[in-house]
Tab-separated table of C-alpha atoms and ligand atoms in Angstrom:
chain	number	residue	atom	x	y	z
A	990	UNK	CA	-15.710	3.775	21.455
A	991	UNK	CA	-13.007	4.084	18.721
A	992	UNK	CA	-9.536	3.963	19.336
A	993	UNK	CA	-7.259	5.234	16.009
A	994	UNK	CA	-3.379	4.008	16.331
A	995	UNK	CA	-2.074	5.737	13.271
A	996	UNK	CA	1.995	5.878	12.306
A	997	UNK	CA	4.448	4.670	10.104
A	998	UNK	CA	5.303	1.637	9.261
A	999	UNK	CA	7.320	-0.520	11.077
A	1000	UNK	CA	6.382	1.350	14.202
A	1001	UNK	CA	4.843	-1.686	15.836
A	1002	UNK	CA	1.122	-0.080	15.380
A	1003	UNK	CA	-0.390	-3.952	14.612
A	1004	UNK	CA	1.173	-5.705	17.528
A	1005	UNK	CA	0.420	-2.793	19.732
A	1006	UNK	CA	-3.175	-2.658	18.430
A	1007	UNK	CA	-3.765	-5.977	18.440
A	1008	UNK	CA	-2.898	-6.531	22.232
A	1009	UNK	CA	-5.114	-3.156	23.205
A	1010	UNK	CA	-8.001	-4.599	21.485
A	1011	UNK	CA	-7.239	-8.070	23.005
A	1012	UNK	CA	-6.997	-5.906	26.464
A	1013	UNK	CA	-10.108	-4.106	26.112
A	1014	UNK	CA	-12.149	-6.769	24.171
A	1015	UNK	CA	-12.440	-4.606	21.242
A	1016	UNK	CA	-12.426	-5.167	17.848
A	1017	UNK	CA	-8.930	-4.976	15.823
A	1018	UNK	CA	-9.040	-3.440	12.311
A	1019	UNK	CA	-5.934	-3.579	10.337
A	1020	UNK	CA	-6.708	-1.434	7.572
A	1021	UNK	CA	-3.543	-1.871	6.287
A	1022	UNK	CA	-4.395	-5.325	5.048
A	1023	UNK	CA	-7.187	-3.794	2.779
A	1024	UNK	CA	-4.511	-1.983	0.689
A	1025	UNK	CA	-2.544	-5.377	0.187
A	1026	UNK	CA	-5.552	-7.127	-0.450
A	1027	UNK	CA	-6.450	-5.494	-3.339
A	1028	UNK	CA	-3.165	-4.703	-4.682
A	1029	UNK	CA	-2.805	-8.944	-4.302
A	1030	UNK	CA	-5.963	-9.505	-6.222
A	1031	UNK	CA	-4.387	-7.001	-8.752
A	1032	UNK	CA	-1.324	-8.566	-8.703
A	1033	UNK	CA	-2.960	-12.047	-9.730
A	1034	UNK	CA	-4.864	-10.665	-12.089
A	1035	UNK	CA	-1.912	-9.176	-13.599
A	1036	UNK	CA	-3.190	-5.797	-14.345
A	1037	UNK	CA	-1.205	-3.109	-15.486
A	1038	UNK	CA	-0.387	-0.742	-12.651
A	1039	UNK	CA	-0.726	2.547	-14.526
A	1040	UNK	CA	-4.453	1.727	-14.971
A	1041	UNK	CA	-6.032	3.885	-12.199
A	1042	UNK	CA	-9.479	2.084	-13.644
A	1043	UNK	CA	-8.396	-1.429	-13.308
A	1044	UNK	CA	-7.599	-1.225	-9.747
A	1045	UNK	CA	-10.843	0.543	-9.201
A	1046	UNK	CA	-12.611	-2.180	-10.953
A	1047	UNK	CA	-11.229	-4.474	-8.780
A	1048	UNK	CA	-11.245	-3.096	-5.168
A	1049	UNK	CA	-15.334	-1.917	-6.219
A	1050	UNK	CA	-15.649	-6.073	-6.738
A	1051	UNK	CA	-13.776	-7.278	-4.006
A	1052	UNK	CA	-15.606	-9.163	-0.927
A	1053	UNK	CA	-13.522	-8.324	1.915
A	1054	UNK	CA	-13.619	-9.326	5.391
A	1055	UNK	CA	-11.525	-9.240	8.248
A	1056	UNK	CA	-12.798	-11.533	10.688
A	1057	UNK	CA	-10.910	-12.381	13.800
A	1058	UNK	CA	-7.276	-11.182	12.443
A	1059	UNK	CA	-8.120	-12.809	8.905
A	1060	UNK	CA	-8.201	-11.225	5.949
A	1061	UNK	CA	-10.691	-12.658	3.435
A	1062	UNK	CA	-10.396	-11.638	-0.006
A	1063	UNK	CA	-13.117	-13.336	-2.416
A	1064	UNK	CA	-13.895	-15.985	0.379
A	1065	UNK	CA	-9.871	-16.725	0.269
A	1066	UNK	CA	-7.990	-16.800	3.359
A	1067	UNK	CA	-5.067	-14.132	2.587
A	1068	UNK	CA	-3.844	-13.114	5.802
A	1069	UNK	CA	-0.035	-14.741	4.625
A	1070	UNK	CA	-0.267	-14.138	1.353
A	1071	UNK	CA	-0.629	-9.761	1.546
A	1072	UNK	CA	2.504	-9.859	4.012
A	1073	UNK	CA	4.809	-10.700	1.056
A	1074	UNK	CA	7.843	-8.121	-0.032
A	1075	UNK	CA	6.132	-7.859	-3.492
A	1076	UNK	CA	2.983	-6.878	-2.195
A	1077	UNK	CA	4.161	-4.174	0.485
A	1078	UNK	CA	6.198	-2.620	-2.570
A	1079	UNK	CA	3.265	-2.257	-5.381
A	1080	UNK	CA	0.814	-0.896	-2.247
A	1081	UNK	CA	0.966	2.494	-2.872
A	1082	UNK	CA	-0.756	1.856	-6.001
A	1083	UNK	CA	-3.666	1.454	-4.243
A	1084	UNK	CA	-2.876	3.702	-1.346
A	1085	UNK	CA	-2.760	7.036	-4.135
A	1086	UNK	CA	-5.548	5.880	-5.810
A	1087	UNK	CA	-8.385	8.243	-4.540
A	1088	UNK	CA	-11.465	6.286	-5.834
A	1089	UNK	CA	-10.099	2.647	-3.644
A	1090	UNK	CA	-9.443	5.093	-0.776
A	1091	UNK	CA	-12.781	6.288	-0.660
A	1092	UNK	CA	-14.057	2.851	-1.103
A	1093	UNK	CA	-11.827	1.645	1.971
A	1094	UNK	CA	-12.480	4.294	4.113
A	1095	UNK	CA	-16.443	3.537	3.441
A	1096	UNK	CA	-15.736	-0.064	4.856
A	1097	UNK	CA	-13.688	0.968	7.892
A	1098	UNK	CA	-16.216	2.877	9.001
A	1099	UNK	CA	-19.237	0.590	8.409
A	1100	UNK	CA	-17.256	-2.684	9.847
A	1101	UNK	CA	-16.598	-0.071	13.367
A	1102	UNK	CA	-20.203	1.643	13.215
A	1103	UNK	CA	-21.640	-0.597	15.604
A	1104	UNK	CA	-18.606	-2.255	17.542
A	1105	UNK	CA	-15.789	-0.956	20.019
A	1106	UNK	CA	-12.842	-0.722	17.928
A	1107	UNK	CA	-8.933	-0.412	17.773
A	1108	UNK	CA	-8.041	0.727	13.981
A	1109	UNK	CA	-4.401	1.067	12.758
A	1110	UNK	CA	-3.100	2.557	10.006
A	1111	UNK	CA	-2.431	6.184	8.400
A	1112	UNK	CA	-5.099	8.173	8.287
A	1113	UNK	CA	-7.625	6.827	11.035
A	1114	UNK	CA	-7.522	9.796	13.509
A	1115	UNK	CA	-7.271	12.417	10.618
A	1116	UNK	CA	-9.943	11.211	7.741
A	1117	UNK	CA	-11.518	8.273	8.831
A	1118	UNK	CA	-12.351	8.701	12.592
A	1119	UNK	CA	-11.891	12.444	12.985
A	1120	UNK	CA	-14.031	12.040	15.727
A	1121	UNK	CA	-12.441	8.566	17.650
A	1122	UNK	CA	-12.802	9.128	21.577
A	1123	UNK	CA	-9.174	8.368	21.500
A	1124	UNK	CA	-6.130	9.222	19.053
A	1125	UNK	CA	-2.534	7.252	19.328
A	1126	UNK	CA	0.282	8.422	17.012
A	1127	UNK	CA	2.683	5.686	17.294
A	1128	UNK	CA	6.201	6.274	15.957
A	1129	UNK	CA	10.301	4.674	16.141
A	1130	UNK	CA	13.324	5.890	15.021
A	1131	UNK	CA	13.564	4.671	11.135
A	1132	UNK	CA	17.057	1.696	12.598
A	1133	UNK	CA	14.155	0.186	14.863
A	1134	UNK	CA	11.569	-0.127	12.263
A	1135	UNK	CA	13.330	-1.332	9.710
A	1136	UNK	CA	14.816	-4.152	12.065
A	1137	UNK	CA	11.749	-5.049	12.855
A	1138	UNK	CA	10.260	-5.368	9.255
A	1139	UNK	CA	13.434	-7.168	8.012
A	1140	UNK	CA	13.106	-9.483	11.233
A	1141	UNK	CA	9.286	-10.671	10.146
A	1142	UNK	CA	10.412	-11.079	6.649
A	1143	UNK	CA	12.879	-13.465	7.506
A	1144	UNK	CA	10.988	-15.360	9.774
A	1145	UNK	CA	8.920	-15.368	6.632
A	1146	UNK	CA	11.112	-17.104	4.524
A	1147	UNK	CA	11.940	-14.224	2.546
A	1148	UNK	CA	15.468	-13.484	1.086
A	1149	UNK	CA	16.015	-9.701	1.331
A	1150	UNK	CA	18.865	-7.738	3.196
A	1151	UNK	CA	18.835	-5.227	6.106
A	1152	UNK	CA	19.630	-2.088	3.606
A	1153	UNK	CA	17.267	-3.159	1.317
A	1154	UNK	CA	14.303	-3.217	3.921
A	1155	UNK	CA	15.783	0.280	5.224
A	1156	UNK	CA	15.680	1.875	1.283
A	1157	UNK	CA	12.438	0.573	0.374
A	1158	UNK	CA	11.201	1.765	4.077
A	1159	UNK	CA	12.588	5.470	3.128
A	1160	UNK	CA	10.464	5.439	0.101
A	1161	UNK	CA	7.644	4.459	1.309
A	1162	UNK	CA	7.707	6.884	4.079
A	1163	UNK	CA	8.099	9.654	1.284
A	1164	UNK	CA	5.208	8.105	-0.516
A	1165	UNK	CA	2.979	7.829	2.781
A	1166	UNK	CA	3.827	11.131	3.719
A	1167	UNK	CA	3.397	13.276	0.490
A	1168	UNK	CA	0.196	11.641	-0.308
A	1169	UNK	CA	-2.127	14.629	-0.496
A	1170	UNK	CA	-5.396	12.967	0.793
A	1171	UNK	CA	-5.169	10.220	3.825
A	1172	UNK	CA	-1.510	10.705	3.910
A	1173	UNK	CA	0.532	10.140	6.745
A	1174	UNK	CA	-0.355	13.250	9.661
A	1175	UNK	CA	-0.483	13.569	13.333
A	1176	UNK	CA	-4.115	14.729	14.336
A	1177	UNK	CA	-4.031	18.052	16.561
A	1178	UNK	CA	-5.388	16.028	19.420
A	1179	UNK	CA	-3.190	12.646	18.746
A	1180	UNK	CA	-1.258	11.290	21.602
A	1181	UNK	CA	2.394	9.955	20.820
A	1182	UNK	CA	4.410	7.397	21.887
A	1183	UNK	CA	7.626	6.205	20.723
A	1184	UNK	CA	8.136	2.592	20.918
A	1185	UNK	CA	12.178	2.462	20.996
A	1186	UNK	CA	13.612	0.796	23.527
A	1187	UNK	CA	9.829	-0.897	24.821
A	1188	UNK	CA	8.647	-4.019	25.077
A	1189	UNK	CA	5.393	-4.949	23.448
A	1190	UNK	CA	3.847	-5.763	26.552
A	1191	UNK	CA	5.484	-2.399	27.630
A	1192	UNK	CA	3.755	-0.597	24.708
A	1193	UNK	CA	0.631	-2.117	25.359
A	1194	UNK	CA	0.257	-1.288	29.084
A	1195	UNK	CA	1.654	2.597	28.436
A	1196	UNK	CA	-1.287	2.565	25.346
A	1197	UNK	CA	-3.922	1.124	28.240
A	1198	UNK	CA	-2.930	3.759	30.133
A	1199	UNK	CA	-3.632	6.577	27.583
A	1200	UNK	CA	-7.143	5.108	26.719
A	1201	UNK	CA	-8.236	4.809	30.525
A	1202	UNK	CA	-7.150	8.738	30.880
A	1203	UNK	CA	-9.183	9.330	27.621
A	1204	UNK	CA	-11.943	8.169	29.243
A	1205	UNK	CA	-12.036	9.490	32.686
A	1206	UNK	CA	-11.176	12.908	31.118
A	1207	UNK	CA	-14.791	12.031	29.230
A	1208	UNK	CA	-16.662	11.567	32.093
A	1209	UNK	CA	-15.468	14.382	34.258
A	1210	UNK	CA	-16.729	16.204	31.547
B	2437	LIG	O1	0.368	-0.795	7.613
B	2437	LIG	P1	0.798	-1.552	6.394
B	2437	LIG	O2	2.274	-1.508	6.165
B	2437	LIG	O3	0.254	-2.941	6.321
B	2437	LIG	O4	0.117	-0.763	5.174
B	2437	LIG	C1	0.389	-1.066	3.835
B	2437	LIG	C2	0.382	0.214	3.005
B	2437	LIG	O5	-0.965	0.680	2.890
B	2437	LIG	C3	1.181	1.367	3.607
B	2437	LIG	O6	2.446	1.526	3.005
B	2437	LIG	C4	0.370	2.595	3.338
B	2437	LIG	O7	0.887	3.258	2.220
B	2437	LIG	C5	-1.010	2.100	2.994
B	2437	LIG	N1	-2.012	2.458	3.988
B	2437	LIG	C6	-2.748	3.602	3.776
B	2437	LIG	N2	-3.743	3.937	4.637
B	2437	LIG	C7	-4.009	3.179	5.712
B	2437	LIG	C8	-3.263	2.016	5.956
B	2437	LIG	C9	-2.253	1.690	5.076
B	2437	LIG	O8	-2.513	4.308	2.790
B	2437	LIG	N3	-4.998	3.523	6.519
């Protein structure tokens, strides 16, 4: 069974996903992380961003894994190093770039072929599991998210400032949302939940919910 928790970012889609999978003893697949991965292995190899090719290059000779909430890049351990400020802002280079969507969306599906999974990110219910047993669409109001993203940066050690999280969040909302192929969409049949004002554990139990009616709604028919 697939369960797709697509939304934007900053809606608390990872933590929620996380503790379904963890509920259900799925597997979690951030596929998120694969668009910081490579945009961190293009970052250190310094290549320039208006290169479409480069980026393809790289992302076509990446080894990456995601094994129990790690993210593996090249046998690395980068599951810190892709959450950086830097590396959420140059994403979209890789997000818009067609050819390392394709490639990503070809590994999301093989790493869920043969295992129960919980995938968050964008475009899971809409491209790559247009066919998941269950759809979430989670969502917050933009205050929320961005107080949560400027929260985990700090506790990161980063120095950045409320309005600064809030602007860059704005654009990349735009960016996710006019992006022609994988962009950021409800599915028709997508459930949504808002998570203002909810506890995670709150958010978790209301998303165990949905996925236990999706599947007695199955078998009664
Ligand atoms: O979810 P997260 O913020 O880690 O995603 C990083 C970036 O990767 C997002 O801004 C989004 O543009 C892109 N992304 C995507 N498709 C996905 C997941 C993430 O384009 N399935």
């Amino acid at each position: 069974m697939i369960v797709t928790i697509d939304g934007p970012a900053g809606a608390g889609k990872s933590t929620a996903a996380r503790g379904l999978a963890d509920h259900l003893g799925y597997r979690f697949l951030d596929t998120g992380a694969m668009y910081r991965a490579i945009t961190l292995a293009g970052m250190r190899q310094q290549i320039d961003w208006q290169d479409s090719e480069a980026l393809v290059r790289i992302a076509a000779g990446a080894d990456l894994t995601l094994p129990d909430d790690q993210v593996f890049l090249n046998g690395e351990d980068v599951t810190q190093a892709i959450r950086t400020f830097e590396v959420t802002s140059l994403t979209h280079y890789a997000a818009d770039n067609q050819t390392v969507r394709q490639l990503l969306v070809d590994l999301q599906q093989e790493i869920a072929a043969h295992t129960d999974t919980v995938t968050e990110g964008r475009d899971q219910a809409t491209v790559v599991f247009p066919h998941a047993e269950c759809k979430i669409y989670l969502t917050a109001s933009d205050e929320v998210r961005a107080q949560r993203r400027y929260e985990d940066l700090l506790s990161r050690g980063e120095k950045v400032t409320f309005d600064e999280v809030l602007s860059k969040q704005k654009q990349r909302d735009l960016r996710d949302l006019k992006r022609e192929i994988g962009g950021l969409r409800k599915a028709e049949d997508s459930i949504e939940l808002s998570t203002d004002g909810l506890t995670t554990e709150q958010v978790i139990q209301q998303l165990v919910q949905i996925v236990r009616g999706r599947v007695t709604d199955k078998n009664q028919v």
